[in-house]
Short mmCIF file of C-alpha atoms and ligand atoms in Angstrom, two decimals:
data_model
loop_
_atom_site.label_atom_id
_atom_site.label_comp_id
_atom_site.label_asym_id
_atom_site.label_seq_id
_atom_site.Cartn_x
_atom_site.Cartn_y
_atom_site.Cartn_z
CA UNK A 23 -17.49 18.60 9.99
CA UNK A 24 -19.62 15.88 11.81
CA UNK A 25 -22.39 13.50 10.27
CA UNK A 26 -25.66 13.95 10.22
CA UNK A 27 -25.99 11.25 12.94
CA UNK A 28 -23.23 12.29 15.13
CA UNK A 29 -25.00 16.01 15.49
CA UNK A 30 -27.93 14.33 16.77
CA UNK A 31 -26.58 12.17 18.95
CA UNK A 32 -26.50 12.40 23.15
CA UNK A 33 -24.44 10.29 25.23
CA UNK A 34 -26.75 7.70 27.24
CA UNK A 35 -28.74 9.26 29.83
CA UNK A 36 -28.06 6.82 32.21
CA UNK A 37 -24.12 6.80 32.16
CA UNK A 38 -23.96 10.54 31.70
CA UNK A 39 -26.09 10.62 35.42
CA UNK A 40 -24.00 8.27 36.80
CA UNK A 41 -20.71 10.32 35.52
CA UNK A 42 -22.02 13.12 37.05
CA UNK A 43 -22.80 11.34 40.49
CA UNK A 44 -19.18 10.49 40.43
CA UNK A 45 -17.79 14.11 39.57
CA UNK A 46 -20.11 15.26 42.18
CA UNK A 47 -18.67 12.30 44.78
CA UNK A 48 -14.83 13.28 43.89
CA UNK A 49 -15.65 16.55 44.68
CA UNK A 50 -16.44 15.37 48.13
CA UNK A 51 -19.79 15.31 48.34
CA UNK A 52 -21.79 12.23 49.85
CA UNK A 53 -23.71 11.31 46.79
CA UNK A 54 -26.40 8.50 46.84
CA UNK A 55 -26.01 7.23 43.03
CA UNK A 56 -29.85 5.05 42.62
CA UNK A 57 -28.91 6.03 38.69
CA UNK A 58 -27.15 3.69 37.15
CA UNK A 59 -28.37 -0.21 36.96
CA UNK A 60 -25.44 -2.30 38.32
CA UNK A 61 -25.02 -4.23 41.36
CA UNK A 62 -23.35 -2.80 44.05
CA UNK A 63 -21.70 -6.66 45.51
CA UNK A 64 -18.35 -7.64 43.93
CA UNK A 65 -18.37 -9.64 40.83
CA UNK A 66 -18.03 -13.45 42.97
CA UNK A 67 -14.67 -14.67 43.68
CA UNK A 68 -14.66 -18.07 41.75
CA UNK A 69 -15.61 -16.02 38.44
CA UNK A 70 -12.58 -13.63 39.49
CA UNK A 71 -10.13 -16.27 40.00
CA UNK A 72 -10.57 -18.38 36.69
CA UNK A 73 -10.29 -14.61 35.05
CA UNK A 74 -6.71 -14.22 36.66
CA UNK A 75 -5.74 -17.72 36.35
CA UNK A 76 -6.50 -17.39 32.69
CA UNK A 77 -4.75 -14.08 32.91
CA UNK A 78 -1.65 -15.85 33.72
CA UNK A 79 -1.93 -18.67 31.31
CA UNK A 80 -1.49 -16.30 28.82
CA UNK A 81 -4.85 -15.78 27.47
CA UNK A 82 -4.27 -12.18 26.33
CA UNK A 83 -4.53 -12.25 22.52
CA UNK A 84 -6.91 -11.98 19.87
CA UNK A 85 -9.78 -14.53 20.44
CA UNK A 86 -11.98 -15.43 17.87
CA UNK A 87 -14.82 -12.71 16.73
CA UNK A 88 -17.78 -14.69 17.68
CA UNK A 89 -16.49 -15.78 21.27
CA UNK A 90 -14.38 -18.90 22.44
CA UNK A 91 -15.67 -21.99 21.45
CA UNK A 92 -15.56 -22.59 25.44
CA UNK A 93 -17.67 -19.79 26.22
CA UNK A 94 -20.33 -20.37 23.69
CA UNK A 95 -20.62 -24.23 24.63
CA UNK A 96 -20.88 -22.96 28.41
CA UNK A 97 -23.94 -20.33 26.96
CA UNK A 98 -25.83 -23.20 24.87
CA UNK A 99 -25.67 -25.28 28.18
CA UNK A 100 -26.62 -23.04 30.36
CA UNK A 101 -30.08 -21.79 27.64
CA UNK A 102 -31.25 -25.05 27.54
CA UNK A 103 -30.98 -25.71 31.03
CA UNK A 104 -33.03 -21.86 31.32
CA UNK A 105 -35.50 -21.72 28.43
CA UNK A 106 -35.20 -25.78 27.30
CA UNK A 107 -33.76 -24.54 24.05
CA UNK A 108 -31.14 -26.70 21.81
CA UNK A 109 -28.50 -24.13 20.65
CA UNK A 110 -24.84 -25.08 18.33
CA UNK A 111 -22.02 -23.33 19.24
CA UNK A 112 -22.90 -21.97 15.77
CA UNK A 113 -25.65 -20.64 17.04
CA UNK A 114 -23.86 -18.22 19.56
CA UNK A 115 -22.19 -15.42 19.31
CA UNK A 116 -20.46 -13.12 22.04
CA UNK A 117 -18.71 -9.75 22.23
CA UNK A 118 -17.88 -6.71 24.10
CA UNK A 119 -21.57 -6.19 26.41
CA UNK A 120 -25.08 -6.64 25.24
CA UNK A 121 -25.77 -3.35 24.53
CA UNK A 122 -22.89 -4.24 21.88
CA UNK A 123 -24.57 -6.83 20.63
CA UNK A 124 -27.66 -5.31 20.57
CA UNK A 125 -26.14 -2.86 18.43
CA UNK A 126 -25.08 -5.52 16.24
CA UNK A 127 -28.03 -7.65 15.75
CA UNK A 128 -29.89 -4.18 14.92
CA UNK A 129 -27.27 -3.14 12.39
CA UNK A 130 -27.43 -7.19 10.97
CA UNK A 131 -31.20 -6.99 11.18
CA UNK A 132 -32.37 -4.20 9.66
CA UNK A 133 -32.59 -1.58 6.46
CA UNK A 134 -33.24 1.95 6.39
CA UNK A 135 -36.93 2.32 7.15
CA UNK A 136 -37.37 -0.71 8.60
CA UNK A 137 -39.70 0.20 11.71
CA UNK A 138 -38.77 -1.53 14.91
CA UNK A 139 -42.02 -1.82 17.51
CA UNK A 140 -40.47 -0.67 21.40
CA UNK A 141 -42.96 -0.76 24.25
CA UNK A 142 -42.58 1.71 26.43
CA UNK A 143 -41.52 2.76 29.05
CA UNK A 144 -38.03 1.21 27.00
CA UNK A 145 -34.23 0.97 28.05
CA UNK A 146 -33.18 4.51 27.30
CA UNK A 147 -30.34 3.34 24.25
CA UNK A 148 -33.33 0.91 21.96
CA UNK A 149 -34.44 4.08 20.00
CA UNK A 150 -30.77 5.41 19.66
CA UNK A 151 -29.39 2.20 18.73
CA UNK A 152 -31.84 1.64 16.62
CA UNK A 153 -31.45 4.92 14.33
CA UNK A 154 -28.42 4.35 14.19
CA UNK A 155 -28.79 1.40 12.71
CA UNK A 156 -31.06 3.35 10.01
CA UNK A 157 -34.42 1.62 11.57
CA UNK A 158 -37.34 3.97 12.77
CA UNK A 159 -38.53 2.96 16.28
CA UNK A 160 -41.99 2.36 16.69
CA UNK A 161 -42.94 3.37 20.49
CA UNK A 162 -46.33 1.44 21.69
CA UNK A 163 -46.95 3.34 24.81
CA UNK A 164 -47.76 1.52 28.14
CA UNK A 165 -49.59 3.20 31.70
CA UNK A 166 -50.34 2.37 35.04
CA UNK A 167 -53.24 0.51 34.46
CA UNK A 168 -51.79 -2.03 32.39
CA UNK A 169 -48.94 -2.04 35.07
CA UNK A 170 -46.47 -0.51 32.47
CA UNK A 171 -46.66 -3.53 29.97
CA UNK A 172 -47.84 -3.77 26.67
CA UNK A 173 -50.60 -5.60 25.11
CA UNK A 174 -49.86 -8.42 22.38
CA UNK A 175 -53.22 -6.43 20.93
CA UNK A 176 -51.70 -3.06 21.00
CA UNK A 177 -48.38 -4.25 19.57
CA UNK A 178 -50.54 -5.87 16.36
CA UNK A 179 -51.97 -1.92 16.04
CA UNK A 180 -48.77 -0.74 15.31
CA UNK A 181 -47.63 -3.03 12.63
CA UNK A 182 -47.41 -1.58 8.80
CA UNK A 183 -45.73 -3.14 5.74
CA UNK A 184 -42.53 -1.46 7.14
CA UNK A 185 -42.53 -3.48 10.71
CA UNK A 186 -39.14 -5.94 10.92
CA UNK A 187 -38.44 -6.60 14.71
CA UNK A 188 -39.78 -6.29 18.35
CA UNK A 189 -37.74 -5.48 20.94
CA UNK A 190 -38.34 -6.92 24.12
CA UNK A 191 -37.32 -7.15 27.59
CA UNK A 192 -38.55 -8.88 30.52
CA UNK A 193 -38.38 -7.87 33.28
CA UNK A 194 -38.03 -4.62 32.12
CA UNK A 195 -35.49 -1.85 32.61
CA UNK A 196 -36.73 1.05 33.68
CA UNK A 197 -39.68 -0.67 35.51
CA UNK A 198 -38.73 -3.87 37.17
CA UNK A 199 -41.91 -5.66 35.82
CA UNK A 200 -42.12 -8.69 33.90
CA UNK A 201 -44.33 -10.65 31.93
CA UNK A 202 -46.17 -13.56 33.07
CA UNK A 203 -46.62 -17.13 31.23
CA UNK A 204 -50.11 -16.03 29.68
CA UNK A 205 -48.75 -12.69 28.53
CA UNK A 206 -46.17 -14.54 26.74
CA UNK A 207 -48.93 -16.47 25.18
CA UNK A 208 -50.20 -13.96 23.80
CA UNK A 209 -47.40 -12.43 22.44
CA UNK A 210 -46.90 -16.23 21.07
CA UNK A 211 -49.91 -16.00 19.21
CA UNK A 212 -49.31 -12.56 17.51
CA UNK A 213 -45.79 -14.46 16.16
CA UNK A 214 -47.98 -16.78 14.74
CA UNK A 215 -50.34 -14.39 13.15
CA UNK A 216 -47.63 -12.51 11.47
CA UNK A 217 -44.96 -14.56 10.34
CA UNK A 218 -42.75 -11.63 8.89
CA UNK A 219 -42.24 -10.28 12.70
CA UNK A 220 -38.79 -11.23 14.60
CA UNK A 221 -38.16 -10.54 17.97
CA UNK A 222 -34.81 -9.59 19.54
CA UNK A 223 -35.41 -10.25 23.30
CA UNK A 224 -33.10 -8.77 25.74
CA UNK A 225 -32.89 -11.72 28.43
CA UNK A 226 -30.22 -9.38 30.62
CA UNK A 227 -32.35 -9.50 33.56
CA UNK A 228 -33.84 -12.93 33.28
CA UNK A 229 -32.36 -14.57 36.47
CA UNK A 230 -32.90 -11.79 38.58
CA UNK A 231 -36.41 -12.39 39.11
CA UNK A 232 -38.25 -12.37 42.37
CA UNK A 233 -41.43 -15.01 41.88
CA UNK A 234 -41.12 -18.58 42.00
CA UNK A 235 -39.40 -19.65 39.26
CA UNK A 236 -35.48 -19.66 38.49
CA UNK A 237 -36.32 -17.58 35.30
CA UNK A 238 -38.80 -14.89 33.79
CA UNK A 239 -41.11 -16.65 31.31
CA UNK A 240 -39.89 -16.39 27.57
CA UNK A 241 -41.55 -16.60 24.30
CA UNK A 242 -39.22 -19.89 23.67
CA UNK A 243 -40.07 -21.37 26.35
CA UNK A 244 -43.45 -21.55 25.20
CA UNK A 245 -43.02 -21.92 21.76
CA UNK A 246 -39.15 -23.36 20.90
CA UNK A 247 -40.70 -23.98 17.13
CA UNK A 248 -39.97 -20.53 16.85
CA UNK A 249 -36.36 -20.30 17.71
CA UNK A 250 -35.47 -19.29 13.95
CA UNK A 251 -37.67 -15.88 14.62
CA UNK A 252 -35.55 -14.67 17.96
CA UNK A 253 -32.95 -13.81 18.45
CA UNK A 254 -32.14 -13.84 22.29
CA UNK A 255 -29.56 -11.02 24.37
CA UNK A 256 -27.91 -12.11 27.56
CA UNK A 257 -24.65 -11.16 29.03
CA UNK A 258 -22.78 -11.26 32.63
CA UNK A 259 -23.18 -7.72 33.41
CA UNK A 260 -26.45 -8.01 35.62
CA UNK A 261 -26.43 -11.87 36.40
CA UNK A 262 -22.67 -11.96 37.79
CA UNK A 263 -22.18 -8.82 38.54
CA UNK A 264 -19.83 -8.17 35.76
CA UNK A 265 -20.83 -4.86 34.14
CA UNK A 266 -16.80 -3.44 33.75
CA UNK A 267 -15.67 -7.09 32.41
CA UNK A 268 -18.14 -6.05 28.74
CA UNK A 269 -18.99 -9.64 27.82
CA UNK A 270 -22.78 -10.06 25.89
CA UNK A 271 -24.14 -12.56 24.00
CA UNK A 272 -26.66 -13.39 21.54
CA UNK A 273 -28.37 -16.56 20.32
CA UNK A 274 -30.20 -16.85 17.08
CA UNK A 275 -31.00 -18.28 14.09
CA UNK A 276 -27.26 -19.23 12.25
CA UNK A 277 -27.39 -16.98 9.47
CA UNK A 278 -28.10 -13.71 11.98
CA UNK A 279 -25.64 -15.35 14.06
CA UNK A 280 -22.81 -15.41 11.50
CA UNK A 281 -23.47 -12.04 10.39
CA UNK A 282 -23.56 -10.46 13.53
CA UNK A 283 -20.14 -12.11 14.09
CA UNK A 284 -18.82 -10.75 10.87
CA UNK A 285 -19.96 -7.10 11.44
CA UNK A 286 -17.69 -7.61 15.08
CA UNK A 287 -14.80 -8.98 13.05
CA UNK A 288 -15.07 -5.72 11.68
CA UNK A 289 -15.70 -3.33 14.14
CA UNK A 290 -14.79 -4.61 17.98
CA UNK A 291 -12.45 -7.67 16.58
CA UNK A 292 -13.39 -9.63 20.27
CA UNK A 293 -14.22 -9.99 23.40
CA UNK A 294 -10.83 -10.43 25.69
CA UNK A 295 -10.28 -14.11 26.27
CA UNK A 296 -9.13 -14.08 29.70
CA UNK A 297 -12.82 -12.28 30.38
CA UNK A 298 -14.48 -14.40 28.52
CA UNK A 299 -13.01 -18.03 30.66
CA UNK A 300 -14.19 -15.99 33.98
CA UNK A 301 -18.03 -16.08 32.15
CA UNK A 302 -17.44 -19.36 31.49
CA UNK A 303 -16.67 -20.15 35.45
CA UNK A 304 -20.01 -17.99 36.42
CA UNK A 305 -22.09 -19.89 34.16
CA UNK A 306 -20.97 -23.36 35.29
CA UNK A 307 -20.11 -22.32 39.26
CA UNK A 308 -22.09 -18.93 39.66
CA UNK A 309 -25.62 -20.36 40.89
CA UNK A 310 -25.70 -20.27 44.29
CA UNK A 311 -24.40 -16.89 44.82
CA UNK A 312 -26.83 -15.83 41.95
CA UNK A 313 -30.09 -17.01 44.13
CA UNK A 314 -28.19 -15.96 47.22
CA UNK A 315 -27.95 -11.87 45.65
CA UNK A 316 -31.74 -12.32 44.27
CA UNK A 317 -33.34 -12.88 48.30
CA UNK A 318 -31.18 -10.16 49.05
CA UNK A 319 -32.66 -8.01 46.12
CA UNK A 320 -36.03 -8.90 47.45
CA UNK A 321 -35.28 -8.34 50.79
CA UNK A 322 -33.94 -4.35 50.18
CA UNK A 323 -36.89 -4.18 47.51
CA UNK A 324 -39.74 -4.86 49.99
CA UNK A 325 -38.31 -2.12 52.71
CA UNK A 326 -37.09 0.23 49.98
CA UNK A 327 -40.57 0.68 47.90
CA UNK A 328 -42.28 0.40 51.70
CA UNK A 329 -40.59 3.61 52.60
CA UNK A 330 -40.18 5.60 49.22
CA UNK A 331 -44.69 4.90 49.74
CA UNK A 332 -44.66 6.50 53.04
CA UNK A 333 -43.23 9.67 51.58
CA UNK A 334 -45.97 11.87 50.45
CA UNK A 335 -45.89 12.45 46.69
CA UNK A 336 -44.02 9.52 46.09
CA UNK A 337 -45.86 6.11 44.98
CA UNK A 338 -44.30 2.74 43.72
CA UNK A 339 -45.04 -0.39 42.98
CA UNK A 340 -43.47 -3.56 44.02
CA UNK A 341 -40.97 -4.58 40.70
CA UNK A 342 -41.23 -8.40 39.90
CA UNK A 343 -37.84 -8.19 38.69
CA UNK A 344 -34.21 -6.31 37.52
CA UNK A 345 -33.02 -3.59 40.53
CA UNK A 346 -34.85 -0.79 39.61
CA UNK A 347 -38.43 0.76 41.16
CA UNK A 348 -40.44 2.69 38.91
CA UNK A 349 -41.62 5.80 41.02
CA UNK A 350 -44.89 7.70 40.33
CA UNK A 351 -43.91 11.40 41.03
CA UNK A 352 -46.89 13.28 39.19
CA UNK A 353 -47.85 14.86 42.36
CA UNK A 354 -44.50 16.51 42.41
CA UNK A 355 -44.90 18.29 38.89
CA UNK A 356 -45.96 22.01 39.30
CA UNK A 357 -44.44 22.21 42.44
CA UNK A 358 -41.69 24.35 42.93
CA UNK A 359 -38.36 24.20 44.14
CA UNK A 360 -36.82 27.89 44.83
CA UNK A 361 -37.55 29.40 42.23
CA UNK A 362 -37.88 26.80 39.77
CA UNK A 363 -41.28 25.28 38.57
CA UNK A 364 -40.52 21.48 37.79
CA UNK A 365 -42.09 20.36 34.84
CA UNK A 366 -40.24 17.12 33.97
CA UNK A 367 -39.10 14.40 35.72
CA UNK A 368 -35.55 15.46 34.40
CA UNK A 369 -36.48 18.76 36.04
CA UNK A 370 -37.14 16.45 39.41
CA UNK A 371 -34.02 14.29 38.54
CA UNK A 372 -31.72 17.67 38.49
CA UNK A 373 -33.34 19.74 41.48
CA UNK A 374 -32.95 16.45 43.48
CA UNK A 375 -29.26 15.74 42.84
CA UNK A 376 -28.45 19.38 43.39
CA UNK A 377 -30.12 19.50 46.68
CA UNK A 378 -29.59 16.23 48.47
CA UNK A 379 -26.83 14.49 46.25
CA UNK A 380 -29.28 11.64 45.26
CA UNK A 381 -29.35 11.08 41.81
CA UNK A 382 -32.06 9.37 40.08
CA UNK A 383 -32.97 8.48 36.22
CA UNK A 384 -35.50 10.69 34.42
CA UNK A 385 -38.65 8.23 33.05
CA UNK A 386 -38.69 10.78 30.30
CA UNK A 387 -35.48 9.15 29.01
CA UNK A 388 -37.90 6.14 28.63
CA UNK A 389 -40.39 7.64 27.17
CA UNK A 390 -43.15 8.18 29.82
CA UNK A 391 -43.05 10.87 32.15
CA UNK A 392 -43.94 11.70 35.64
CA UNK A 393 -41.90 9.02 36.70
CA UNK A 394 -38.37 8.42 38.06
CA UNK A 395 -36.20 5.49 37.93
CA UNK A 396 -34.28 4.42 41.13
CA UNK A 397 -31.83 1.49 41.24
CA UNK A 398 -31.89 -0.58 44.86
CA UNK A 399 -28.80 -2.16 44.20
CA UNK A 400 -27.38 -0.72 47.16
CA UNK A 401 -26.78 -1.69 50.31
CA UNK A 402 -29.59 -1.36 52.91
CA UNK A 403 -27.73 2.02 55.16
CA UNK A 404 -27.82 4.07 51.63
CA UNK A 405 -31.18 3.33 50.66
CA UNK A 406 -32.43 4.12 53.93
CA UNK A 407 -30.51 7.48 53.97
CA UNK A 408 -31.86 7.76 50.19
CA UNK A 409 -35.25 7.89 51.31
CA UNK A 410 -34.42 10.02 54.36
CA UNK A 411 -33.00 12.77 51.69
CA UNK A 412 -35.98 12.02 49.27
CA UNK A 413 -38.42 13.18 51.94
CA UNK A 414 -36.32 16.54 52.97
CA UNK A 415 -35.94 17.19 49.41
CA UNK A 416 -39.87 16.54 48.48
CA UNK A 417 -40.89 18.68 52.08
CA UNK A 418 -38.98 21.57 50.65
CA UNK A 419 -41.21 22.14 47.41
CA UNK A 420 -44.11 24.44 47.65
N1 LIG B 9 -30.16 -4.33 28.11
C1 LIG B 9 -30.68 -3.72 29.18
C2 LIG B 9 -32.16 -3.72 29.37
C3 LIG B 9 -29.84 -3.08 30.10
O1 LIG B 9 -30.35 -2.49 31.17
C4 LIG B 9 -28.45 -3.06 29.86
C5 LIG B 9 -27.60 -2.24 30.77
N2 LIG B 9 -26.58 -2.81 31.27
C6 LIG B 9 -27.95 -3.75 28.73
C7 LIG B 9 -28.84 -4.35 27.87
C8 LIG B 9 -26.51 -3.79 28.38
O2 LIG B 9 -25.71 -4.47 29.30
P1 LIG B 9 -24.15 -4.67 29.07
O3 LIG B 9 -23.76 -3.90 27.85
O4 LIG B 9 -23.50 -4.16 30.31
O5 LIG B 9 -23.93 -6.13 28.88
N1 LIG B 10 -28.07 -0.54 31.47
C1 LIG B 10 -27.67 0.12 32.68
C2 LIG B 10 -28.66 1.20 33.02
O1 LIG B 10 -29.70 1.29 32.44
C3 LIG B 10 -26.24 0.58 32.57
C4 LIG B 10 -25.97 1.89 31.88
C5 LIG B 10 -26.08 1.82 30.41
O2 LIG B 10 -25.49 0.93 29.80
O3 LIG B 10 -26.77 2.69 29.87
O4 LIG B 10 -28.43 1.97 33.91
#
């Protein structure tokens, strides 16, 4: 009875973990959920307040497909003032979550066989989303040594006649790392080199940064001539703390743009309107408490990767970026637990949530393993009792 795609696809790894924290909590168990990437502080009050308010002016109908004209004014403001970028209204469009209109731009963007390049280690849904939408993802792989990013160089390797888009995100989820000004460059230059190439960067993480600057270095930021070859993903599920409220954007060249909001007239009809006036409020009010979460962030990062290092078997760097830390557990592979041999990270993941309730993502699901994904979006007690579980768990392998 099903489709072809529907028997091969699998829920996303990262919500199906985080489900099964939750069954595991309701059961009564004292779970410590590092899977999935949200932040654990309350969407802020002044973006919760002009949602009710609009709540109760009666802003509970259809709203147009692309977004309120509101809304995408308040999203062209706010990318010039980011990335120094002129957008039209026209040039926006908004809907239910980014990984919505991710899925969208994708299905706008591309034909059957069109390959799509992913560096890896990638957000678990790009290669789903992207066979979905017919495409072939194109995984250029990523180590250690180059700190888990890509090389403009190795991306140009993996180009054929077939290549449409790269997808990109920085910083990065699974590994927290982002790419710096001359890295950009040189992705820069390989646009230039290859003029067919258009990039879809997912910006979802681009204020939560922990360097200097307000925001991660992006490709139009460097080079705004080629604003009609990006097409550029934000939303306020990571930024404001907004992950239930499912509001995404994308801007883009028009014609993307308008297609993208045709294919959600037909399939999600809109965004809610009363969500989308409480974006509007965090985009024109939400500052201070952003920068105000992001030295908290930094603050739980620096004693969370300090300890998860101190644990033997366990080694991390310090993420640039995003709320996740990228754990090296190679040293726990082979090991076993009972009677179990773990090969795979997932195999780490499992034993791990079974025996101390912490649950973790698989960096198989992203396409490298030996590693383990753990959010530190939490507050500073759980982590610390996270790593205090991590270390009974990881003394009772042999
Ligand atoms: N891109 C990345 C890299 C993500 O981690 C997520 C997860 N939230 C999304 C896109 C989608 O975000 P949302 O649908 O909640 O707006
Ligand atoms: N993007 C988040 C994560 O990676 C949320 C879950 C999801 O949408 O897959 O955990």
């Amino acid at each position: 009875m099903l489709s072809r795609k529907a028997r091969g696809l699998k829920p996303s790894p990262t919500l199906a973990i985080a489900a099964k924290a939750k069954e595991l909590s309701a059961q009564g168990h004292q779970v410590i959920s590092l899977s999935v990437g949200e932040p654990d502080w309350d969407t802020f009050p002044v973006i919760k307040e002009a949602g009710i308010k609009a709540l109760n002016a009666g802003q509970t109908k259809y709203a147009p497909a692309n977004g309120t004209p509101q809304l995408r004014t308040a999203i062209a403001h706010k990318t010039k003032e980011l990335l120094g970028v002129d957008y039209k209204p026209s040039e926006v469009t908004v809907s239910v979550g980014a990984k919505f209109i991710l899925y969208s731009s994708l299905q706008m963007l591309l034909d059957p066989g069109d390959e799509v390049l992913i560096p890896a280690p990638y957000w678990v849904s790009y290669p789903t989303m992207v066979e979905l939408s017919d495409g072939v993802p194109v995984i250029v792989p990523s180590d250690e040594f180059s700190e888990f990013k890509v090389h403009a160089s190795q991306i140009e390797k993996k180009l054929t006649a077939k290549t449409k888009l790269l997808l990109f995100n920085s910083p990065s989820n699974p590994t927290g790392q982002v790419y710096t000004r001359a890295e950009i460059e040189d992705l820069v230059g390989l646009l230039r080199r290859h003029p067919q190439l258009i990039v879809i960067s997912d910006d979802i993480y681009n204020q939560l940064t922990f360097g200097s600057e307000p925001v991660a270095p992006h490709i139009l930021h460097l080079a705004p001539d080629l604003k009609n070859r990006v097409v550029a993903v934000n939303g306020g599920s990571k930024t404001y703390s907004m992950t239930g409220w499912r509001i995404g954007w994308a801007l883009g060249p028009e014609n993307v743009i308008q297609a993208m909001s045709n294919f959600q007239s037909q399939t999600a009809s809109c965004a809610s309107p009363f969500t989308q006036a409480a974006v509007v409020a965090g985009l024109q009010a939400g500052d201070d408490e952003v920068h105000r979460h992001v030295k908290e962030l930094v603050i739980r990062r620096d004693r969370f990767v300090t300890a998860l290092n101190q644990v033997s078997g366990w080694r991390a760097g310090f993420p640039q970026g995003a709320f996740y830390v990228w754990a090296d557990i190679r040293a726990l592979l082979e090991r076993k637990w009972h009677d179990t041999v773990l090969k795979t990270s997932a195999e780490v993941a499992t034993a791990l949530l079974e025996s101390q309730k912490v649950a973790v993502v698989p960096g198989g699901e992203s396409g490298l393993e030996g590693y383990l994904r753990l959010s530190f979006a939490l507050a500073e007690p759980d982590l610390t009792e996270a790593v205090r579980r991590i270390r009974l768990f990881t003394d009772s392998l042999v």
